[in-house]
Structure formats: C-alpha cells, structure tokens
Coordinates of C-alpha atoms in Angstrom, one line a residue:
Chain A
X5 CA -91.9 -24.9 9.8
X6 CA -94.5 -26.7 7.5
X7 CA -97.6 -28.4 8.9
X8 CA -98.0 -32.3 9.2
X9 CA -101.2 -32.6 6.7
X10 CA -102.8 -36.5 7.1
X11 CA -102.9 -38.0 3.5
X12 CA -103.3 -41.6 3.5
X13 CA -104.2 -44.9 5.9
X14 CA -101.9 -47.5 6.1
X15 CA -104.3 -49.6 4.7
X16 CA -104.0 -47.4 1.5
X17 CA -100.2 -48.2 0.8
X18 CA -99.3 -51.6 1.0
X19 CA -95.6 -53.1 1.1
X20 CA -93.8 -52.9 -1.7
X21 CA -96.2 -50.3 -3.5
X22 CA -96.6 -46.0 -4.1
X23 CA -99.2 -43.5 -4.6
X24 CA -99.5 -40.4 -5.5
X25 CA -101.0 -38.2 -2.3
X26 CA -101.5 -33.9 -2.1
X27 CA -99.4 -31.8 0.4
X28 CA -101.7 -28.7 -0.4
X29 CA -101.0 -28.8 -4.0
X30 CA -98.2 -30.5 -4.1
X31 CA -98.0 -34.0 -6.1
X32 CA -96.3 -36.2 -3.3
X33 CA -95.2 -39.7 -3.9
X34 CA -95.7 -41.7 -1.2
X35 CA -93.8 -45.2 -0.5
X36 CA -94.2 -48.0 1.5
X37 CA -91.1 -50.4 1.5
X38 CA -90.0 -52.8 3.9
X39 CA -93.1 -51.9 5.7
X40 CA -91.8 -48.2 6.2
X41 CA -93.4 -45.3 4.8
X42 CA -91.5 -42.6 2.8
X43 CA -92.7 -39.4 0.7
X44 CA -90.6 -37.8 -1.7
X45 CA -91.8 -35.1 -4.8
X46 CA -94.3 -37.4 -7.2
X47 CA -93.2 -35.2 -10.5
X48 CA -89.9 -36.2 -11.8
X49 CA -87.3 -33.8 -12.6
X50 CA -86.4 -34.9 -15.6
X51 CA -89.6 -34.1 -17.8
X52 CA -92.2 -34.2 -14.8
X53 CA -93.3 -37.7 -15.2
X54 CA -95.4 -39.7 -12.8
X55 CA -93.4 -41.2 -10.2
X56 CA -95.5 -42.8 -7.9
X57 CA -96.7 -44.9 -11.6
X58 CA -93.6 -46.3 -12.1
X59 CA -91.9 -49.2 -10.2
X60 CA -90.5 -49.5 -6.7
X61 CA -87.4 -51.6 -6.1
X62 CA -86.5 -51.5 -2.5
X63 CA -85.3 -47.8 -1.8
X64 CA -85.4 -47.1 -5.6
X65 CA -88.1 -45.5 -7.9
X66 CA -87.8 -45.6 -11.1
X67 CA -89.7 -43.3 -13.7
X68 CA -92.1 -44.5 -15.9
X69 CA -91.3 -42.5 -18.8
X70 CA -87.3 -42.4 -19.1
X71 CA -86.3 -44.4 -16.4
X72 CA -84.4 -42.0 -14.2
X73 CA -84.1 -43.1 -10.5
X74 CA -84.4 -41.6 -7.2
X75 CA -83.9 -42.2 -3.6
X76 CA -86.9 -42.6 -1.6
X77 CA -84.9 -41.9 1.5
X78 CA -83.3 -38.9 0.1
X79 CA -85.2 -37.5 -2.9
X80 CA -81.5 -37.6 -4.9
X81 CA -81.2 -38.5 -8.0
X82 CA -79.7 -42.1 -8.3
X83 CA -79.9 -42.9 -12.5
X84 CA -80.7 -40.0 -14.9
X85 CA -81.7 -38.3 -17.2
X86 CA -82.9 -36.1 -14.6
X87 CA -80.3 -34.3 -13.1
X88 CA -82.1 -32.6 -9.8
X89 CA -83.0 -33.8 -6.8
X90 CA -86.7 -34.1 -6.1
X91 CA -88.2 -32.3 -2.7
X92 CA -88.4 -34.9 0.2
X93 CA -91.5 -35.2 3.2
X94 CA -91.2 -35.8 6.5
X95 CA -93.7 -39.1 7.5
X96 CA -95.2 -39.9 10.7
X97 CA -97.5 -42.4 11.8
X98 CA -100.3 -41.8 14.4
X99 CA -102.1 -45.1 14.7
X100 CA -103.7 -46.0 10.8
X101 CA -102.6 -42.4 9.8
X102 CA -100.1 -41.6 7.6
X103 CA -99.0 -37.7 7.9
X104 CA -96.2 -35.9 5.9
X105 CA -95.0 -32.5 5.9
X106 CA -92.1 -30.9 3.6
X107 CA -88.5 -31.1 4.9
X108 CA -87.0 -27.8 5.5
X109 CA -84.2 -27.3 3.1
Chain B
X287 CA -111.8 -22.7 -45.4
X288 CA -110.6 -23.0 -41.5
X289 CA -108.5 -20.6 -40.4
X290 CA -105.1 -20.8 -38.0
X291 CA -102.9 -18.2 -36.8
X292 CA -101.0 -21.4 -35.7
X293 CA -100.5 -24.6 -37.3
X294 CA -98.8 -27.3 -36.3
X295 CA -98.0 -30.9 -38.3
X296 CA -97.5 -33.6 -36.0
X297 CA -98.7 -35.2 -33.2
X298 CA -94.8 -36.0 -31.2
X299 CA -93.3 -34.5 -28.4
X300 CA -91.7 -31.2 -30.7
X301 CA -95.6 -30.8 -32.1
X302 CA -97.1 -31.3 -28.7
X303 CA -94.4 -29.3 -26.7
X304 CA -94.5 -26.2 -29.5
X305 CA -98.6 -25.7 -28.9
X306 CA -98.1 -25.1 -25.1
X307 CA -95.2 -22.5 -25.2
X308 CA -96.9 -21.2 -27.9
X309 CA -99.8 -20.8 -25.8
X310 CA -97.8 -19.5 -23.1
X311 CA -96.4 -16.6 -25.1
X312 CA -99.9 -16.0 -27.3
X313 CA -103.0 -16.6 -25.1
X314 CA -105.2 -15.8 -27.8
X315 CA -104.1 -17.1 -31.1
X316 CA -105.7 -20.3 -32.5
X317 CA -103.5 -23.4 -32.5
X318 CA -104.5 -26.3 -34.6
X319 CA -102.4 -29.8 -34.0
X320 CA -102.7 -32.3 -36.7
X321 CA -101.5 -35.6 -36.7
X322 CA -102.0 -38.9 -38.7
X323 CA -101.8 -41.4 -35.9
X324 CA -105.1 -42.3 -34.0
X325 CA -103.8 -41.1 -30.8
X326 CA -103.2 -37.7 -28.5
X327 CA -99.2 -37.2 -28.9
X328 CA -97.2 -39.1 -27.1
X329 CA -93.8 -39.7 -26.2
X330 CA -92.3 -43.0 -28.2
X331 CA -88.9 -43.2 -25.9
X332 CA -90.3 -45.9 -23.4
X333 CA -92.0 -47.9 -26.1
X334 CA -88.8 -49.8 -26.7
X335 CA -88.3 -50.0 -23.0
X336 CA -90.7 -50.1 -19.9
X337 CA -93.9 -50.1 -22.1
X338 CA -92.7 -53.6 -24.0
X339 CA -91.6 -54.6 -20.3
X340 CA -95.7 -53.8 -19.8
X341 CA -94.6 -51.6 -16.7
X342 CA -97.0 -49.0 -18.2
X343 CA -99.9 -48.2 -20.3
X344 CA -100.4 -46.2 -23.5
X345 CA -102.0 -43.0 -21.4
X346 CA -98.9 -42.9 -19.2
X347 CA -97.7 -41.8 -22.5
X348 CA -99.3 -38.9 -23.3
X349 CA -97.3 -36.1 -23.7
X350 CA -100.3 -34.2 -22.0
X351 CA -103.9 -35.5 -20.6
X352 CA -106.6 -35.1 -23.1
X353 CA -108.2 -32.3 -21.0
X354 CA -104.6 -30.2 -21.2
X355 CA -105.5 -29.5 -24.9
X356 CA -109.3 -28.1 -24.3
X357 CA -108.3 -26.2 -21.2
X358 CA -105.8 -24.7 -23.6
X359 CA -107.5 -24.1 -26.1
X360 CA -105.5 -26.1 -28.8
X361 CA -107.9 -28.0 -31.5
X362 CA -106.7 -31.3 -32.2
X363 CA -107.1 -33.2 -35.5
X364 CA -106.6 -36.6 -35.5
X365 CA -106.4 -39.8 -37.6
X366 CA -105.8 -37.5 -40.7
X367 CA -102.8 -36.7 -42.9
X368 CA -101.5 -33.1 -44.2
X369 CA -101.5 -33.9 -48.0
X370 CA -100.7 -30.6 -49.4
X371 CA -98.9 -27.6 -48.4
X372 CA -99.1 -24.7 -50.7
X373 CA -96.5 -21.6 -49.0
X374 CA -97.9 -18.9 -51.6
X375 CA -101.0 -19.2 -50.2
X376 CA -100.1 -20.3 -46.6
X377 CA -102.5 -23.1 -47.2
X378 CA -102.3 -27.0 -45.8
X379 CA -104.8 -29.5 -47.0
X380 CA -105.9 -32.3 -44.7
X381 CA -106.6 -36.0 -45.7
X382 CA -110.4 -35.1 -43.8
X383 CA -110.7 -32.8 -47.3
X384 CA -111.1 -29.7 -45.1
X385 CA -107.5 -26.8 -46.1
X386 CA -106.5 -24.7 -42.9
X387 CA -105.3 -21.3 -43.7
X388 CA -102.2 -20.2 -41.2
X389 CA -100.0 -17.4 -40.3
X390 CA -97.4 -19.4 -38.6
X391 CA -96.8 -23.4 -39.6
X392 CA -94.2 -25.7 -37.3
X393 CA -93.7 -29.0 -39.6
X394 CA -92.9 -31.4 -36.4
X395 CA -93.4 -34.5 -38.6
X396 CA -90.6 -36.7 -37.6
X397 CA -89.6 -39.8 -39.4
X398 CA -90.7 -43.4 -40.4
X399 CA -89.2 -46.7 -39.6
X400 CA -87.1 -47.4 -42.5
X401 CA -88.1 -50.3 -44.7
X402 CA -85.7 -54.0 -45.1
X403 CA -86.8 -55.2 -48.5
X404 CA -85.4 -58.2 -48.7
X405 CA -87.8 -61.6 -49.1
X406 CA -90.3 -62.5 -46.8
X407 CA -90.3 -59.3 -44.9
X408 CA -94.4 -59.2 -45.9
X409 CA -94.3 -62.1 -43.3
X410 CA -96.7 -62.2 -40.4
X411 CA -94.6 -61.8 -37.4
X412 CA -91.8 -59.2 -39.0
X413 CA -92.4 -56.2 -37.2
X414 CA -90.8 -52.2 -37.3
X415 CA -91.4 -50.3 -34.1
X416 CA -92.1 -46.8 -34.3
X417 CA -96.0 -46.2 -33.1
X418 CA -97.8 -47.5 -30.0
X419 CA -99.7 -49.5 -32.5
X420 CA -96.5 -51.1 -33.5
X421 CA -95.4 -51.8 -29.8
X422 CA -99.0 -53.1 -29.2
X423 CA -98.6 -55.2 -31.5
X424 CA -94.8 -57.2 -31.2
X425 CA -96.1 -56.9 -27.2
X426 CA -99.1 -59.5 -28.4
X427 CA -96.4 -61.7 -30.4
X428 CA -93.9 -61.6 -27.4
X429 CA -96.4 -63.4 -25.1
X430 CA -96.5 -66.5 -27.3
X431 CA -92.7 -66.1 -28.6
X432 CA -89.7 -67.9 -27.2
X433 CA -87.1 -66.5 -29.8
X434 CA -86.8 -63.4 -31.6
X435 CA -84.5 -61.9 -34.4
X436 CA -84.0 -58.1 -34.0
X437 CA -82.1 -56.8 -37.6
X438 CA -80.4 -53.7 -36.5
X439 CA -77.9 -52.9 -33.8
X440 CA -78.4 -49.4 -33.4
X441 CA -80.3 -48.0 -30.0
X442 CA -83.7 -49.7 -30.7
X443 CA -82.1 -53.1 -31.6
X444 CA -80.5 -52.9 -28.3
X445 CA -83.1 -51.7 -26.3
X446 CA -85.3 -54.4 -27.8
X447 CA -83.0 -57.0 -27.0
X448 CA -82.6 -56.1 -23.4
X449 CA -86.7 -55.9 -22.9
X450 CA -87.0 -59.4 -24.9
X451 CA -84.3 -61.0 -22.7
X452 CA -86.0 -59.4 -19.8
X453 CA -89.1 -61.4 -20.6
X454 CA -87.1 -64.4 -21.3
X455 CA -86.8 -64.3 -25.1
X456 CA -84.2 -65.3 -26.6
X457 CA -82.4 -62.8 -28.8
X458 CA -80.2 -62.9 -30.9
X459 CA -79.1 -58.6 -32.9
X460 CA -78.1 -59.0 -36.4
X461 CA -75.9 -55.9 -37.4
X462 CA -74.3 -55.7 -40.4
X463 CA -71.4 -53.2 -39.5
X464 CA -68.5 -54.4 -37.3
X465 CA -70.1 -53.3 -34.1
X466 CA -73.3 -52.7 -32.4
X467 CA -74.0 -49.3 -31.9
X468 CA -70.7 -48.6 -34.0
X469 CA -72.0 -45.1 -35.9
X470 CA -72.8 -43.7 -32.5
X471 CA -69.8 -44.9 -30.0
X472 CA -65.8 -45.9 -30.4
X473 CA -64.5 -49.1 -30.7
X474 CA -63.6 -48.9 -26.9
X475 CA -67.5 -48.7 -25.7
X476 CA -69.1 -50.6 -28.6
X477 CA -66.3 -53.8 -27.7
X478 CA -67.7 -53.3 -24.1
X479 CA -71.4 -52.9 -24.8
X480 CA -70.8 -56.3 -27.3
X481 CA -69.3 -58.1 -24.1
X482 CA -72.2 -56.3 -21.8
X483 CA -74.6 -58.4 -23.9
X484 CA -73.2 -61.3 -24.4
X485 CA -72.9 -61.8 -21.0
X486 CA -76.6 -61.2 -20.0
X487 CA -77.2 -63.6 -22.8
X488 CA -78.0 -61.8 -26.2
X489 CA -76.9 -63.4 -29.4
X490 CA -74.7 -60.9 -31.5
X491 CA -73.8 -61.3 -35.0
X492 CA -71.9 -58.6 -36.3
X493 CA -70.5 -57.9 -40.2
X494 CA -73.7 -60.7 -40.8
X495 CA -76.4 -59.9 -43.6
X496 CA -79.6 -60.9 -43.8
X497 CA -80.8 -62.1 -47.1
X498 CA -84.2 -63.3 -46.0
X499 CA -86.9 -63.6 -43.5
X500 CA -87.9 -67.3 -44.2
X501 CA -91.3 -68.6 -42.5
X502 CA -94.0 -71.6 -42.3
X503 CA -97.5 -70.9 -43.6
X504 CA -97.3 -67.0 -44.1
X505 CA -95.6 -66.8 -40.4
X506 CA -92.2 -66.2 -39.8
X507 CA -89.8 -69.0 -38.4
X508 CA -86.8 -67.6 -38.7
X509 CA -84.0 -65.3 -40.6
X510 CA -81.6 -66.5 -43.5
X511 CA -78.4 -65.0 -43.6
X512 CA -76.0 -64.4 -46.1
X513 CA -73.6 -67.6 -44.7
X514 CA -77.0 -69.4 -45.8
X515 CA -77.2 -70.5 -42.1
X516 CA -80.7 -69.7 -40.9
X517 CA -81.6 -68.4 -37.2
X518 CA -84.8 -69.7 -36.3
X519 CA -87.0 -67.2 -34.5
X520 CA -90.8 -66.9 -33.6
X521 CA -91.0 -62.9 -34.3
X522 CA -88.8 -60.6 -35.9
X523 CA -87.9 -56.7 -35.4
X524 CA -86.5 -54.7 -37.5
X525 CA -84.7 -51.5 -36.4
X526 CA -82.6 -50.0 -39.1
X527 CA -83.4 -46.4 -38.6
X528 CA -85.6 -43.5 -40.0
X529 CA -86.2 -41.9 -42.6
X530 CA -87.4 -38.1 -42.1
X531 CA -90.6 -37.1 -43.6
X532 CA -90.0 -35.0 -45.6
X533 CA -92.2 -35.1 -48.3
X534 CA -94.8 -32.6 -47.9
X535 CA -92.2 -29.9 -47.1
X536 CA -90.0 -30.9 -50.5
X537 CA -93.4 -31.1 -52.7
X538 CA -94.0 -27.4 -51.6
X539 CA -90.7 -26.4 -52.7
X540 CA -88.8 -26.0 -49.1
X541 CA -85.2 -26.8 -48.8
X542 CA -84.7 -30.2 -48.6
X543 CA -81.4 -31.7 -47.1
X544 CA -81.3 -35.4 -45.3
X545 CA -84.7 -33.1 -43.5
X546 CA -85.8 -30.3 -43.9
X547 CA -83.1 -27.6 -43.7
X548 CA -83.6 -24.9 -40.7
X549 CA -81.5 -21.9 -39.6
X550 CA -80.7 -21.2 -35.8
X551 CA -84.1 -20.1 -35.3
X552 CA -85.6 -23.8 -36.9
X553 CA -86.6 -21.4 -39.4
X554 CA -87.1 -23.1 -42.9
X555 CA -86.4 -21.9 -46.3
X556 CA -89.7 -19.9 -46.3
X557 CA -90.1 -17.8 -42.9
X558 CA -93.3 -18.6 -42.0
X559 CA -92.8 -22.0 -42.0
X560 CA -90.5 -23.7 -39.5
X561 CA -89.7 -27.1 -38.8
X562 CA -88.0 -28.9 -35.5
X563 CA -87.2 -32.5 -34.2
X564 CA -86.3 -35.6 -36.3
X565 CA -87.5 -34.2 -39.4
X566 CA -85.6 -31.0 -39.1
X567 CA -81.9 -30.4 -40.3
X568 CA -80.6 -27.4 -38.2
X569 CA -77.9 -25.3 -37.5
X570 CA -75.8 -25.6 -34.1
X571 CA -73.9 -22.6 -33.8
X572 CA -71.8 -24.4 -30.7
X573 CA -70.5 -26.9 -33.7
X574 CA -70.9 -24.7 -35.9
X575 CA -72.4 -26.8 -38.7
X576 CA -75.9 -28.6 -39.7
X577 CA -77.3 -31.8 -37.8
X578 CA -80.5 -33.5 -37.8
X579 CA -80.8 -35.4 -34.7
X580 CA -83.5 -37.9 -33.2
X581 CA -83.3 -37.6 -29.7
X582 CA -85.9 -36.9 -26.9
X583 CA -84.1 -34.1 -25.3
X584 CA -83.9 -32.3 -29.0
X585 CA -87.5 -32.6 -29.7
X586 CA -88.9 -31.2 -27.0
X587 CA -86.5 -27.9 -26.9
X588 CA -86.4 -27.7 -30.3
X589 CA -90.3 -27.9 -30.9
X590 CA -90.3 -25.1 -27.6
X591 CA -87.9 -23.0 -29.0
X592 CA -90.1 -23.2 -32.5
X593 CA -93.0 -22.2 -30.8
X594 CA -91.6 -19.3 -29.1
X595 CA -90.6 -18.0 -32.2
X596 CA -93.6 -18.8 -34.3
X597 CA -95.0 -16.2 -31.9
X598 CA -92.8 -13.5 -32.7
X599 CA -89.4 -14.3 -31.0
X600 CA -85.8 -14.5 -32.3
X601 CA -84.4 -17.1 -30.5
X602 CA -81.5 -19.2 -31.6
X603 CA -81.0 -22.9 -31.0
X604 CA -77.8 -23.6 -29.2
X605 CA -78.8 -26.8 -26.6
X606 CA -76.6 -28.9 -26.5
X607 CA -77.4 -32.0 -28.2
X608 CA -78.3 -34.7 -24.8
X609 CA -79.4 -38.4 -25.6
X610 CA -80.3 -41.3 -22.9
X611 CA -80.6 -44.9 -23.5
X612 CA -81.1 -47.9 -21.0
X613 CA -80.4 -51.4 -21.3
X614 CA -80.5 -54.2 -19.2
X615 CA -78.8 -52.3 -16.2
X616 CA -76.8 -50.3 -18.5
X617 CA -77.8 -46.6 -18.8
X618 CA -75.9 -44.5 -21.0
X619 CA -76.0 -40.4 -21.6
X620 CA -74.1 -38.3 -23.4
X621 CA -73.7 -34.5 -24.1
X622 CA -72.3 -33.0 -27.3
X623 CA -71.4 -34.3 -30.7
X624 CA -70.1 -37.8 -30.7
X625 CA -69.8 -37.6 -34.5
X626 CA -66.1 -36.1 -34.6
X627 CA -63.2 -36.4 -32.3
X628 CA -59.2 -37.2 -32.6
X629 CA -58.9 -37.9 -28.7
X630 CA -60.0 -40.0 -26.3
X631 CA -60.2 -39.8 -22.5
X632 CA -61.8 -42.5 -20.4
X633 CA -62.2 -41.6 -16.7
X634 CA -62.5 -44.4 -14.6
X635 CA -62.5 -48.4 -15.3
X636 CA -65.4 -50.3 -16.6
X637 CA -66.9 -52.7 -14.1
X638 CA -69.9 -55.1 -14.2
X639 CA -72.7 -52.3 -15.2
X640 CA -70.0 -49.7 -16.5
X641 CA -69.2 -46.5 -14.4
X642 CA -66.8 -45.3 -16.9
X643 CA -67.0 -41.5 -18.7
X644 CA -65.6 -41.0 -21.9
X645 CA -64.5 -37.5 -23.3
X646 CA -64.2 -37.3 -26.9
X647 CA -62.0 -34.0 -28.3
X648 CA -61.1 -32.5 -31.7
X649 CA -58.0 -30.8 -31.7
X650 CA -58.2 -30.3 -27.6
X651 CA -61.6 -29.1 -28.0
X652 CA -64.4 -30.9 -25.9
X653 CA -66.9 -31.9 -28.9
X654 CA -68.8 -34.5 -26.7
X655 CA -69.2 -36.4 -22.8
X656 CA -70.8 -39.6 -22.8
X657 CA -71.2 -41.2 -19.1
X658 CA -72.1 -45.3 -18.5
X659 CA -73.7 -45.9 -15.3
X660 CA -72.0 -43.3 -13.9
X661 CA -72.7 -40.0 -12.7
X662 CA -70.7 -36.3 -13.6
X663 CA -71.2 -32.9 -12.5
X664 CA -73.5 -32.2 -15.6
X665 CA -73.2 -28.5 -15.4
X666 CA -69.4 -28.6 -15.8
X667 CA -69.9 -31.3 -18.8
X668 CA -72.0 -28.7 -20.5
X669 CA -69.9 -26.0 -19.9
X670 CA -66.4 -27.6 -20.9
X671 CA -68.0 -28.1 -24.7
X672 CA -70.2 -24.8 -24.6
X673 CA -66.8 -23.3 -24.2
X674 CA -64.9 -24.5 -26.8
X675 CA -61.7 -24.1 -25.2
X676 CA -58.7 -26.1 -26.0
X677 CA -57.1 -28.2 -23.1
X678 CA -53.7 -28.6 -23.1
X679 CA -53.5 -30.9 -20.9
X680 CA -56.2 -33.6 -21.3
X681 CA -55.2 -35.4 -17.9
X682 CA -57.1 -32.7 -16.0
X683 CA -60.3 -34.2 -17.1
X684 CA -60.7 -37.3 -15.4
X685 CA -59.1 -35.5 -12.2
X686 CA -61.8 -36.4 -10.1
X687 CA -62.0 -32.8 -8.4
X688 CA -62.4 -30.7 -11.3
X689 CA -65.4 -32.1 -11.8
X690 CA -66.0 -31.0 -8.9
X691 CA -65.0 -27.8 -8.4
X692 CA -65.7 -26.3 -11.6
X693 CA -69.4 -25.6 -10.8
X694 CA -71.4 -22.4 -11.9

C-alpha cells in the first residue's frame, strides 16, 4: 500500500478551484468542490493535457485542450476524446493539511 | 550552407509531433523545425472553442514548452518561410536567406483559410480563423460585438457559433449547401444538429449566398445576401475551409494531388522527402484508396509515423481516421470514413444533447461510427471497420451487449 505524501493546505485550494500537486513524480490534480477535496491523475488521457488548467464544473473537469471530461470522484472518463480512465488518489485531511496517496487498483 | 540530417517544414502538431519521435528513435541526428508563424507549434483545435471562450491562454497551447525543444536538442526557426526546395540537391531555402542541406525532409505544412472574394471582404471586422493571431484578434472584436455573421457551416462555423452564443453574441451561420455540416454527416444528423441550434438560439440560413460584406466607414455592418436582404452584424467570420499548401512541394516537381500525394509510409513522390497531416494526400490501406484529411488525431500519428520512418523505418499508415468536435453541449466523434456508405443504423433515440450512434456501411461493410453525446466500447468500433467484414444482419449492431462483449 502507497504512502499518504502531504501536498497542499487548504488554504491553497479554494471552493470551486484545482491545482496541479506531485505524488513523487506524479502530476496529480487536485480538486476542491463543494468544499470537499478530491485528487485524480493531472495529465489527460487523451493527448496528456493539463487538467488541473482547465475548468471545474461541480464533479466535472474538463480539458483545456480538447475538452474531454472526467470524474473527479472516479477518475472515468465522462466526454471524450479520451478514451481511458485517469489514476485516482485517496485524500485526507489532518487539520490545514491536505494528504493523498494512489488508490490501489 | 547549414546542414540537417532532419528537416522539418512546419510549425503544427504533425511538424512538432515528427521531431520528438524522431528524436526518440535517432538521439543524435540534427533536427531543424521551421515554421512561418511567430510562435512555438501549437495545437489550433481549441482556438475555435475554449480559447475564444478565454478559458485558456496561447501557452496552454503549445504543443511542447519552449524548454522541450532545447532539452531535445531540436533547433527551431521561426517567423521565416521555406521559399525553395530543390530535391536534386536535397536543398530548402529559408525566407532568413540562409539554405539548409537535409538527408531526411517531412513537409508538415498544412493548409490556409480559404479566401471569400466577394465585395467588401477587405472590410475591417471580416475575419478567417486559422492562427492564434487570428483568434487574438476576432477575441478583441467579440468584446465590443453584439452580433456576428459566421459564412460557412462546416465544423469551424459551428464551433464559432456555439462560442459566440456562449458569450452572448448573436449568430446567425450562413451555408450555402442545404445543410450545415452536410459534406460531413447524413441528412438524419445534419436535420438534428440544424434543430440543436436553433434551439440554443443560432440563426441558420441554409441554400443562402452571400454576395457581399457591406459596412459603415471601412467597418463592417453587416452581410448582403443574394435575396438582397442584408444581415446586419458587428464582426464577421469566415470559415469555408482550407486550402493545402502545396506550393513549395509542386514548384520542386513532387506529386501534386488536392496535397501532396504520399504512399502508406507518407512517403512522397521523391523518397527522401515525406509529407503528413492536412497537406498530405495518403493512402489508407483499411479503405483502400487516397484521403487527405484535417483532423487532430491524423496529424499527430501521421507526423509520428513520418518521423519514425524518416529515421529508417517501414512503417505503414493504417489509423483509423478519428475526428472530435464540440458544440454548445453537443460533442460529436466519429471513427472511419464517413465519406461512403449505402446503410444506415442509428442506435438509440436522440434526446435534448443527442446520445444517439450512427453506423454508416457499404455493402454490409462497417466504413464509419460516429457517436453524439454518447459513449461506445471504442475498441469494438475500431475493430468492426478494421475488419472489414460484412454483417448480415445489421440489427446486431445497436444490440446493446455486443458492444459489450466484443472486447479485445
């Protein structure tokens, strides 16, 4: 089982916003919606865009480059073009602290 | 006189995409890039979309951050223009007055918005889109604009419309065929997309001509059609498709044929030159005839593919040809080759945003999938036209667990 690593504040993320955090190398986009924190993989399947640059519609993300959409919750793909799922993080919160660590497949 | 062992025209996603496999298979070679705009390459798909809707900004473009190309190890030339290319000699001349000599050339150099020369299209406020320059500009219009005119139904029209109506700019698509988007889908998904639009409130005039782009003072204030009725508008787009350029490949004598004509290996008419993306005409061995295609998907496999084999490779080109296109909370995808079928079977019933698939056959052969709003087992779509089999029985396709089942 993976490590919890600490990778942001809470102070970092507010409602309603993402950004892009490591997991040891790993590009990890982390969301904060509805005032509950989520981390899913930041590079999109389709043609590795940016996800935690694009825009953030209540459990949806949406790529900036071609517009596919995935679940923040889940990491599946909701809209394409991309066709795979992208890896999903476990979040905890110990006071300000915001830790992840990768979900087991 | 520089030298090359790889040189590549173009600054787009095939040109950008070609340097880095070709670095991956060749970690020694020198790679030159050249390209005539005044930026790294980019990617151009979102400019019609999320970068009009200013969700992002020109870096968030960039096929690769500036650094990739250093760390790589790939020169780039830009702002200047390959004027000459002379095949004897393997010899391209550069608008800087410098000539490269190359081993290996990929001509990646895509297309140009093609001109509307009717009257008044010199106005101030007509506008083509094709560049991030062009984009930057019709985004300064659109934030004093209330109205716009977009000439063109085709996938930029549309997408236009849908980020103008976004921004709460009236639109209104001029098209003179029957249909919006009729060369590229039936009558059965071009009469729904027409409906789609109407109803989030975009202005469609179909079998309408323009005859001129009237306007006030040197700007533009609206479009005359061929009726003589005149639709007012602060800006106007025009989106009537590329042409492929094709003109320093057909001045050195290559093989010119609606693009430049490639085999399977995006080989040209002279072997060390090759050429990929919207400029190139290839050969699908799945359809088994020629295409040239401007799609994102194509561009960047294609200009992969072309740099694999500029480096020594035999590859042949046989993806499947995949396009994408969003609007308003429409998105559409389809595999395949839309161009030809007999057939038609529609899985599913359209509702509000679509969620309907439609396969199109040729004498029981799967030639294309096209999905709206809706999801498919995309494996299975690619396989069932890979595999050119005939189906007998067409009723098994929209039986919901095939699609299922069938999985690799």
């Amino acid at each position: 089982m993976s490590e919890f690593i600490k990778v942001a504040q809470v102070q970092d993320i507010p409602e309603g916003t993402m950004k892009e955090v490591k997991y040891n190398e790993e590009s990890v986009c982390l969301v904060n919606t509805g005032g509950k924190y989520y981390a899913i993989g930041n590079v999109c399947t389709h043609e590795e865009g940016p996800l935690a640059e694009g825009t953030l519609d209540n459990f949806e993300v949406e790529c900036p480059w071609h517009g596919a959409r995935f679940d923040v919750r889940t990491g599946e793909v909701i809209a394409p073009p991309a066709t795979r799922p992208v890896p999903r993080y476990e979040v905890i919160l110990k006071e300000n602290d915001i830790f992840i660590r990768k979900t087991e497949k | 006189m520089r030298q090359a062992d790889y040189l590549i025209i173009g600054g787009g996603l095939a040109g950008a995409h070609a340097a880095e496999t070709i670095r991956e298979n060749d970690n020694s070679g020198s790679i030159i890039i050249v390209t005539d705009e005044k930026h790294i390459p980019y990617d151009r798909v979102p400019l019609s979309k999320n970068y009009l809707l200013g969700k992002i900004k020109s870096e968030v473009l960039y096929v690769k951050k500036p650094n990739f190309y250093a760390n790589q190890k790939i020169e780039l030339i830009v702002g200047y223009k390959a004027t000459k290319l002379n095949p004897k000699n393997h010899i391209v001349d550069i608008s800087d007055g410098t000539q490269i000599n190359y081993k290996k050339l990929l001509l990646a150099t895509g297309g140009q918005a093609r001109r509307l020369s009717i009257q008044g299209s010199d106005l101030k406020g007509v506008f083509y889109l094709r560049t991030i320059d062009d984009a930057d500009a019709i985004l300064k219009t659109m934030q004093e604009s209330k109205s716009a005119v977009i000439i063109g139904g085709g996938f930029i029209g549309c997408e236009l419309a849908s980020s103008f109506t976004k921004k709460n700019i009236s639109s209104t698509i001029i098209e003179v065929g029957p249909k919006i988007l009729g060369r590229v889908f039936d009558q059965d998904t071009t009469r729904w997309l027409e409906d789609y639009f109407t109803r989030k409130g975009v202005k469609i005039m179909t079998n309408t001509t323009p005859t001129e782009i009237v306007g006030k003072e040197g700007k533009v204030s609206g479009v005359k059609l061929q009726s003589s009725q005149t639709i007012p508008a602060d800006f106007v787009v025009i989106g009537i498709g590329i042409i492929p350029n094709t003109d320093l490949a057909k001045d050195a004598g290559l093989e010119i044929d609606n693009g430049i004509v490639v085999n399977q290996y995006l080989q040209t008419s002279d072997s060390d030159i090759y050429a990929a993306s919207d400029v190139a005409r290839f050969y699908s061995p799945v359809f088994g005839r020629q295409m040239r295609l401007e799609h994102y998907d194509l561009a960047i496999k294609q200009g992969k593919l072309a740099g694999e084999n500029m480096t020594g490779k035999s590859k042949q080109f046989e993806e499947l040809p995949y396009f994408f296109s969003f609007m308003f909370d429409v998105r559409i995808e389809a595999y395949g080759d839309l161009s030809k079928y007999d057939k038609m079977i529609t899985k599913g019933s359209p509702t509000e945003n679509g969620n309907f698939t439609k396969f199109y056959l040729e004498n029981d052969v799967v030639n294309a999938v096209m999905m709206v709003t809706r999801k498919e087992n995309v494996e299975y779509i690619k396989q069932l036209i890979h595999s050119r089999k005939k189906i007998s029985d067409a009723s098994i396709l929209i039986k919901e667990e095939q699609m299922v089942v069938s999985k690799t």
